[in-house]
Short mmCIF file of C-alpha atoms in Angstrom, two decimals:
data_model
loop_
_atom_site.label_atom_id
_atom_site.label_comp_id
_atom_site.label_asym_id
_atom_site.label_seq_id
_atom_site.Cartn_x
_atom_site.Cartn_y
_atom_site.Cartn_z
CA MET A 1 -9.96 -13.89 -0.32
CA ALA A 2 -12.83 -13.68 2.14
CA GLU A 3 -16.23 -15.22 2.59
CA LYS A 4 -19.20 -14.17 0.53
CA HIS A 5 -20.47 -10.72 1.40
CA GLU A 6 -23.28 -8.82 -0.24
CA SER A 7 -22.03 -5.89 -2.31
CA CYS A 8 -22.50 -4.18 -5.64
CA ASN A 9 -20.18 -5.93 -8.09
CA ARG A 10 -19.54 -4.56 -11.60
CA VAL A 11 -16.50 -6.67 -12.50
CA LYS A 12 -18.21 -8.81 -15.12
CA ALA A 13 -19.93 -5.87 -16.84
CA ARG A 14 -16.74 -3.84 -17.09
CA ARG A 15 -14.77 -6.86 -18.30
CA GLN A 16 -17.33 -7.61 -21.01
CA ASN A 17 -17.43 -3.95 -22.04
CA ARG A 18 -13.73 -4.27 -22.84
CA GLY A 19 -14.27 -7.52 -24.70
CA TRP A 20 -11.94 -9.47 -22.41
CA PRO A 21 -12.31 -13.11 -21.42
CA GLN A 22 -11.80 -13.91 -17.77
CA GLU A 23 -8.27 -15.13 -18.52
CA GLU A 24 -7.26 -11.71 -19.84
CA LEU A 25 -8.57 -9.85 -16.80
CA ALA A 26 -6.88 -12.39 -14.53
CA ARG A 27 -3.56 -11.86 -16.32
CA ARG A 28 -3.77 -8.07 -16.14
CA ALA A 29 -4.80 -8.09 -12.47
CA GLY A 30 -2.27 -10.71 -11.42
CA ILE A 31 -4.84 -13.09 -9.92
CA SER A 32 -6.19 -16.47 -11.01
CA ARG A 33 -9.02 -16.96 -13.51
CA THR A 34 -10.83 -19.02 -10.86
CA ALA A 35 -10.71 -16.03 -8.51
CA VAL A 36 -12.08 -13.71 -11.22
CA SER A 37 -14.98 -16.11 -11.83
CA ALA A 38 -15.76 -16.42 -8.12
CA ILE A 39 -15.69 -12.64 -7.64
CA GLU A 40 -17.96 -12.02 -10.63
CA VAL A 41 -20.67 -14.36 -9.35
CA GLY A 42 -20.37 -13.04 -5.80
CA ARG A 43 -19.16 -16.28 -4.28
CA ILE A 44 -16.26 -14.47 -2.60
CA VAL A 45 -15.36 -10.87 -1.84
CA PRO A 46 -11.90 -9.88 -3.13
CA SER A 47 -9.18 -8.96 -0.72
CA VAL A 48 -8.20 -5.29 -0.73
CA ALA A 49 -5.11 -6.12 -2.80
CA ALA A 50 -7.17 -8.06 -5.37
CA ALA A 51 -9.84 -5.31 -5.54
CA LEU A 52 -7.19 -2.67 -6.19
CA SER A 53 -5.54 -4.82 -8.88
CA LEU A 54 -8.89 -5.43 -10.60
CA ALA A 55 -9.76 -1.74 -10.50
CA ALA A 56 -6.37 -0.79 -11.94
CA ALA A 57 -6.71 -3.37 -14.73
CA LEU A 58 -10.21 -2.11 -15.60
CA GLY A 59 -9.26 1.57 -15.42
CA CYS A 60 -11.61 2.56 -12.61
CA THR A 61 -11.69 3.03 -8.86
CA VAL A 62 -12.49 0.34 -6.31
CA GLU A 63 -15.57 2.33 -5.34
CA GLU A 64 -16.78 2.37 -8.96
CA LEU A 65 -16.19 -1.36 -9.25
CA PHE A 66 -17.62 -2.58 -5.95
CA GLY A 67 -19.37 0.37 -4.31
CA GLY A 68 -23.01 0.06 -3.40
CA PRO A 69 -25.64 2.78 -3.09
CA SER A 70 -24.54 5.91 -1.23
CA PRO A 71 -25.30 5.77 2.49
CA PRO A 72 -27.49 8.40 4.14
CA PRO A 73 -25.64 11.70 4.85
CA GLY A 74 -23.56 11.50 8.01
CA ARG A 75 -23.83 7.73 8.32
CA PRO A 76 -20.50 5.85 8.56
CA GLU A 77 -19.64 3.81 5.48
CA TRP A 78 -17.17 1.06 4.77
CA ALA A 79 -14.04 2.05 2.91
CA TRP A 80 -14.32 -1.49 1.49
CA PRO A 81 -16.56 -4.38 2.52
CA PRO A 82 -15.49 -6.46 5.52
CA GLY A 83 -14.91 -10.13 4.90
CA ARG A 84 -17.39 -11.15 7.59
CA GLU A 85 -19.51 -9.87 10.44
CA PRO A 86 -19.21 -9.12 13.24
CA SER A 87 -16.23 -7.07 12.10
CA ARG A 88 -13.91 -4.88 14.11
CA TYR A 89 -13.04 -1.60 12.44
CA TRP A 90 -11.04 1.60 12.65
CA HIS A 91 -12.67 4.87 11.69
CA ALA A 92 -11.45 8.14 10.20
CA GLU A 93 -12.95 11.24 8.61
CA VAL A 94 -11.73 11.50 5.00
CA GLY A 95 -13.04 14.15 2.64
CA GLY A 96 -16.09 14.86 4.79
CA ARG A 97 -17.06 11.18 5.09
CA THR A 98 -16.67 8.91 8.09
CA LEU A 99 -15.02 5.80 6.71
CA LEU A 100 -14.75 2.45 8.45
CA TYR A 101 -11.70 0.28 7.79
CA PRO A 102 -11.98 -3.46 8.57
CA VAL A 103 -9.24 -4.48 10.99
CA GLU A 104 -6.42 -6.16 9.04
CA PRO A 105 -4.48 -9.21 10.26
CA GLY A 106 -1.07 -7.56 9.92
CA LEU A 107 -2.09 -4.82 12.34
CA LEU A 108 -3.75 -6.99 14.97
CA GLY A 109 -2.62 -5.83 18.39
CA ALA A 110 -0.74 -2.86 16.95
CA VAL A 111 -3.66 -0.41 16.72
CA ALA A 112 -6.71 -0.73 18.98
CA HIS A 113 -9.96 -1.03 17.03
CA ASP A 114 -12.57 1.72 17.30
CA GLY A 115 -15.69 -0.41 17.23
CA ILE A 116 -17.52 -3.50 16.08
CA ALA A 117 -20.06 -3.80 13.27
CA ARG A 118 -22.94 -6.25 13.67
CA GLU A 119 -25.90 -6.60 11.30
CA GLY A 120 -25.44 -3.13 9.86
CA ARG A 121 -25.07 -1.43 13.23
CA PHE A 122 -21.83 0.20 14.35
CA ALA A 123 -20.84 0.27 18.01
CA SER A 124 -18.00 2.76 18.37
CA GLU A 125 -15.95 2.59 21.52
CA GLY A 126 -12.49 3.82 20.55
CA GLU A 127 -10.37 6.51 22.12
CA PHE A 128 -9.90 8.55 18.94
CA PRO A 129 -12.80 10.23 17.12
CA PRO A 130 -12.71 10.01 13.30
CA GLN A 131 -11.53 13.63 12.99
CA GLN A 132 -8.34 12.82 14.91
CA THR A 133 -7.14 9.96 12.71
CA LEU A 134 -4.89 10.32 9.65
CA VAL A 135 -4.81 7.34 7.28
CA ILE A 136 -1.72 6.52 5.23
CA ALA A 137 -1.35 3.65 2.77
CA CYS A 138 2.28 2.72 2.19
CA CYS A 139 4.84 -0.10 2.23
CA ASP A 140 7.47 1.61 4.40
CA PRO A 141 8.67 -1.05 6.87
CA ALA A 142 9.63 1.81 9.24
CA ALA A 143 6.17 3.41 9.18
CA GLY A 144 5.73 2.44 12.82
CA LEU A 145 8.40 5.00 13.73
CA LEU A 146 6.45 7.71 11.95
CA ALA A 147 3.21 6.66 13.66
CA ALA A 148 4.84 6.79 17.09
CA GLU A 149 6.45 10.19 16.51
CA TYR A 150 3.22 11.54 15.01
CA ALA A 151 1.20 10.51 18.07
CA ARG A 152 3.84 11.90 20.44
CA ALA A 153 4.16 15.27 18.72
CA SER A 154 0.59 15.94 17.55
CA GLY A 155 -1.92 14.11 19.74
CA PHE A 156 -3.50 12.73 16.57
CA ARG A 157 -3.44 9.07 15.56
CA LEU A 158 -1.74 7.74 12.43
CA LEU A 159 -3.29 4.60 10.93
CA VAL A 160 -0.86 2.94 8.51
CA LEU A 161 -2.36 0.49 5.99
CA PRO A 162 0.30 -1.74 4.35
CA ARG A 163 -0.03 -1.23 0.58
CA SER A 164 2.23 -1.10 -2.46
CA SER A 165 2.85 2.21 -4.23
CA GLY A 166 0.26 1.49 -6.91
CA GLN A 167 -2.36 0.33 -4.44
CA ALA A 168 -1.74 3.35 -2.21
CA LEU A 169 -2.25 5.75 -5.11
CA SER A 170 -5.44 3.93 -6.13
CA LEU A 171 -6.83 4.35 -2.61
CA LEU A 172 -5.84 8.03 -2.58
CA GLY A 173 -7.41 8.60 -5.99
CA SER A 174 -10.62 6.97 -4.74
CA GLY A 175 -10.74 9.27 -1.69
CA LEU A 176 -10.30 6.37 0.74
CA VAL A 177 -7.07 7.51 2.47
CA HIS A 178 -5.49 10.86 3.26
CA VAL A 179 -1.94 10.03 2.14
CA ALA A 180 -0.21 7.56 -0.18
CA GLY A 181 3.40 6.51 0.27
CA ILE A 182 5.22 5.87 -3.05
CA HIS A 183 8.77 4.98 -4.11
CA LEU A 184 8.81 4.83 -7.90
CA ALA A 185 11.47 7.52 -8.49
CA THR A 186 15.12 6.54 -9.07
CA ALA A 187 18.26 8.25 -10.32
CA GLU A 188 17.37 7.05 -13.83
CA ASP A 189 13.76 8.23 -13.50
CA ALA A 190 13.72 11.16 -11.08
CA GLU A 191 10.14 12.02 -12.09
CA GLY A 192 8.87 8.51 -11.38
CA ASN A 193 6.79 9.47 -8.35
CA ALA A 194 5.25 12.52 -10.03
CA LYS A 195 4.41 10.50 -13.16
CA ALA A 196 2.76 7.80 -11.08
CA VAL A 197 0.68 10.43 -9.27
CA ARG A 198 -0.55 11.88 -12.57
CA GLY A 199 -1.58 8.41 -13.67
CA HIS A 200 -3.81 7.82 -10.64
CA VAL A 201 -5.32 11.11 -9.43
CA SER A 202 -7.15 14.03 -10.97
CA GLU A 203 -6.25 16.93 -8.66
CA PRO A 204 -3.03 18.76 -7.73
CA MET A 205 -0.90 16.89 -5.18
CA ASN A 206 2.08 17.47 -2.92
CA LEU A 207 4.95 15.03 -2.54
CA LEU A 208 6.51 15.20 0.93
CA ARG A 209 9.97 13.63 0.93
CA VAL A 210 10.60 11.19 3.78
CA ALA A 211 13.84 9.54 2.70
CA ARG A 212 15.89 8.05 -0.05
CA TRP A 213 16.30 4.34 0.52
CA GLU A 214 18.18 1.44 -0.99
CA GLU A 215 16.42 -1.40 -2.78
CA GLY A 216 18.12 -4.54 -3.99
CA LEU A 217 18.35 -8.32 -4.04
CA VAL A 218 18.08 -10.32 -0.86
CA LEU A 219 19.55 -13.80 -0.99
CA ASP A 220 19.47 -16.91 1.12
CA PRO A 221 22.84 -17.14 2.92
CA THR A 222 23.56 -20.44 1.15
CA VAL A 223 23.45 -18.81 -2.31
CA SER A 224 27.01 -18.35 -3.54
CA ALA A 225 26.36 -15.48 -5.96
CA SER A 226 28.36 -12.37 -5.03
CA THR A 227 26.93 -9.95 -7.62
CA VAL A 228 23.48 -9.18 -9.00
CA GLY A 229 24.53 -10.56 -12.37
CA GLU A 230 25.60 -13.87 -10.88
CA ALA A 231 22.34 -14.13 -8.97
CA LEU A 232 20.33 -13.56 -12.15
CA GLN A 233 22.25 -16.27 -13.99
CA ALA A 234 21.86 -18.84 -11.21
CA ARG A 235 18.91 -21.23 -11.08
CA LEU A 236 17.20 -19.78 -8.01
CA SER A 237 13.66 -19.89 -6.67
CA TRP A 238 12.26 -16.36 -6.49
CA VAL A 239 9.62 -14.58 -4.45
CA GLY A 240 8.04 -11.48 -5.99
CA ARG A 241 5.69 -8.65 -5.15
CA GLU A 242 2.29 -7.79 -6.62
CA PRO A 243 1.95 -5.67 -9.81
CA GLY A 244 2.12 -1.94 -9.07
CA SER A 245 4.75 -2.22 -6.36
CA GLY A 246 8.18 -0.62 -6.68
CA ALA A 247 9.89 -3.92 -5.86
CA ARG A 248 7.92 -5.73 -8.58
CA ARG A 249 8.88 -3.10 -11.14
CA CYS A 250 12.53 -3.44 -10.12
CA LEU A 251 12.38 -7.23 -10.42
CA ASP A 252 10.67 -7.07 -13.82
CA GLN A 253 13.41 -4.76 -15.07
CA LEU A 254 16.05 -7.20 -13.87
CA ARG A 255 14.32 -10.22 -15.43
CA PRO A 256 12.45 -8.78 -18.44
CA SER A 257 12.12 -12.04 -20.35
CA ARG A 258 11.18 -14.30 -17.46
CA PRO A 259 7.72 -14.97 -16.02
CA ALA A 260 6.78 -13.41 -12.69
CA PRO A 261 7.55 -15.55 -9.63
CA ARG A 262 4.72 -17.83 -8.53
CA ARG A 263 5.30 -16.93 -4.89
CA VAL A 264 4.09 -13.40 -4.04
CA ALA A 265 4.70 -11.42 -0.85
CA TYR A 266 2.69 -8.32 -0.04
CA ASP A 267 5.36 -6.19 1.62
CA HIS A 268 9.13 -5.89 1.96
CA ARG A 269 9.29 -7.89 5.17
CA GLY A 270 7.19 -10.60 3.51
CA VAL A 271 9.84 -11.01 0.81
CA ALA A 272 12.61 -11.29 3.40
CA GLU A 273 10.56 -13.67 5.56
CA ALA A 274 9.85 -15.98 2.62
CA ILE A 275 13.58 -16.33 2.01
CA ARG A 276 14.47 -16.63 5.68
CA CYS A 277 11.98 -19.47 6.08
CA GLY A 278 13.27 -21.32 3.01
CA TRP A 279 10.28 -20.80 0.72
CA ALA A 280 12.45 -18.96 -1.82
CA GLU A 281 16.12 -18.16 -2.39
CA ALA A 282 15.97 -14.64 -3.83
CA GLY A 283 13.75 -11.57 -4.08
CA VAL A 284 13.73 -7.78 -4.20
CA CYS A 285 13.09 -5.63 -1.13
CA LEU A 286 14.56 -2.80 0.91
CA ARG A 287 17.92 -3.15 2.64
CA LEU A 288 16.21 -2.59 6.01
CA ALA A 289 13.96 -5.64 5.59
CA GLY A 290 16.79 -7.81 4.31
CA GLU A 291 19.21 -6.94 7.10
CA GLU A 292 16.51 -7.37 9.75
CA ALA A 293 16.05 -10.95 8.51
CA GLY A 294 19.80 -11.65 8.51
CA LEU A 295 19.97 -12.09 4.73
CA ARG A 296 22.63 -11.12 2.22
CA PHE A 297 21.80 -7.88 0.40
CA LEU A 298 23.05 -6.75 -3.02
CA GLY A 299 22.11 -3.13 -3.73
CA ILE A 300 20.48 -2.25 -7.05
CA GLN A 301 19.11 1.29 -6.83
CA VAL A 302 18.29 4.20 -4.55
CA GLU A 303 14.67 5.33 -4.62
CA SER A 304 12.91 8.47 -3.42
CA TYR A 305 10.22 7.66 -0.88
CA ASP A 306 7.53 10.37 -0.76
CA LEU A 307 4.18 10.85 0.95
CA CYS A 308 1.55 12.11 -1.50
CA TYR A 309 -1.46 14.15 -0.38
CA PRO A 310 -3.90 16.57 -2.09
CA GLN A 311 -2.99 20.25 -2.13
CA SER A 312 -6.61 20.89 -1.15
CA ALA A 313 -5.84 19.20 2.20
CA GLU A 314 -2.94 21.49 3.13
CA ALA A 315 -5.03 23.26 5.78
CA ASP A 316 -6.07 19.99 7.48
CA PRO A 317 -4.44 20.03 10.96
CA ARG A 318 -3.64 16.33 10.58
CA ILE A 319 -1.70 16.97 7.37
CA GLN A 320 0.03 19.98 8.86
CA ALA A 321 1.09 17.84 11.81
CA LEU A 322 2.47 15.20 9.42
CA VAL A 323 4.63 17.76 7.63
CA ARG A 324 5.95 19.11 10.94
CA VAL A 325 6.86 15.65 12.23
CA VAL A 326 8.70 14.63 9.04
CA ARG A 327 10.72 17.86 9.26
CA GLU A 328 11.55 17.40 12.94
CA ARG A 329 15.21 16.74 13.74
CA ARG A 330 14.22 13.89 16.05
CA TYR A 331 12.35 11.94 13.38
CA ARG A 332 14.96 12.62 10.69
CA LYS A 333 17.65 11.29 13.01
CA LEU A 334 15.70 8.11 13.73
CA ILE A 335 15.06 7.44 10.04
CA GLY A 336 18.59 8.33 8.99
CA GLU A 337 20.03 5.73 11.36
CA LEU A 338 18.12 2.86 9.71
CA PRO A 339 20.01 0.59 7.25
CA GLY A 340 19.62 1.93 3.71
CA TYR A 341 17.75 5.13 4.66
CA ASP A 342 19.04 8.66 3.91
CA ALA A 343 16.96 11.47 5.44
CA ALA A 344 19.11 14.39 4.25
CA ASP A 345 16.26 15.99 2.27
CA ALA A 346 13.36 14.80 4.45
CA GLY A 347 10.60 17.40 4.64
CA GLU A 348 11.07 18.90 1.19
CA ILE A 349 7.83 19.32 -0.77
CA GLU A 350 7.32 18.97 -4.52
CA ARG A 351 4.08 20.29 -5.97
CA VAL A 352 2.60 18.11 -8.72
CA ILE A 353 0.23 19.65 -11.25
CA VAL A 354 -2.23 17.18 -12.72
CA GLY A 355 -3.93 17.49 -16.08
#
């Protein structure tokens, strides 16, 4: 949560239209009732994750829930409100709009900011113009490899925003990113990614396969369980992920009658780090994140990780460059050598018809 920031807030009206008390919205969005109350009265601005969860619970986009009046044509606009000003930002052209993305803590030092906003004025000073930046929302812990290869091969910049599958699709459906990374398809539900796309967007999409990867339980080395079943029967402290993430769905399927963990991490490495630091004993994440942290890993399922983008954007040079890079032998080799990643069908495209 961030400091108070002036914005157009329709949370209370939409909640009341559905006849929900604050407790019901809080439950559906996975946040506290106190946070819902503070957001409704404008005392705090929700984090991006909380805004996406609220929008999903209320069946609307983040822009519909929090967006203010449309800015003058050609004027840069915030993808979502910054927590405070002055605020550093990245910029990108998305769907004919120049969007500003507040710099996020997890990316500090990784991607140079493009400018600073002060009192409604934007001072741009970055190396990349908005038309040369592609924005992806995903939870791939190896997305840095893709960003590096993309810059090397194309001359464009790839800005990767860490988001769960559900959050990424919400941003894509709201026209706030170019691409959403999702991993909701398994051997038991091969259409999982396509079904998720149809539930979030209203135009035809392409799914670009990046890899199949292994998701499972990560355990503190002191836990004696040697199988998933033993781990589920043991009295362990768990760390979870936010609603809408593939890891959260996997955990809920494993523990259908138990409440969600009180501790929540917002990416795969966060799950592994919570266990490595002793804050929890078990959680669900990718094999890559678990092995990086030196934790025990018990595989559960193999998922298809795809990058989703609108078919209407196929002619965008930034999208074309993305497809070329994913199909390159060099990138496929790098990804295929990571623990739990299989890049055998990387570059294949599935067309998803919506409606």
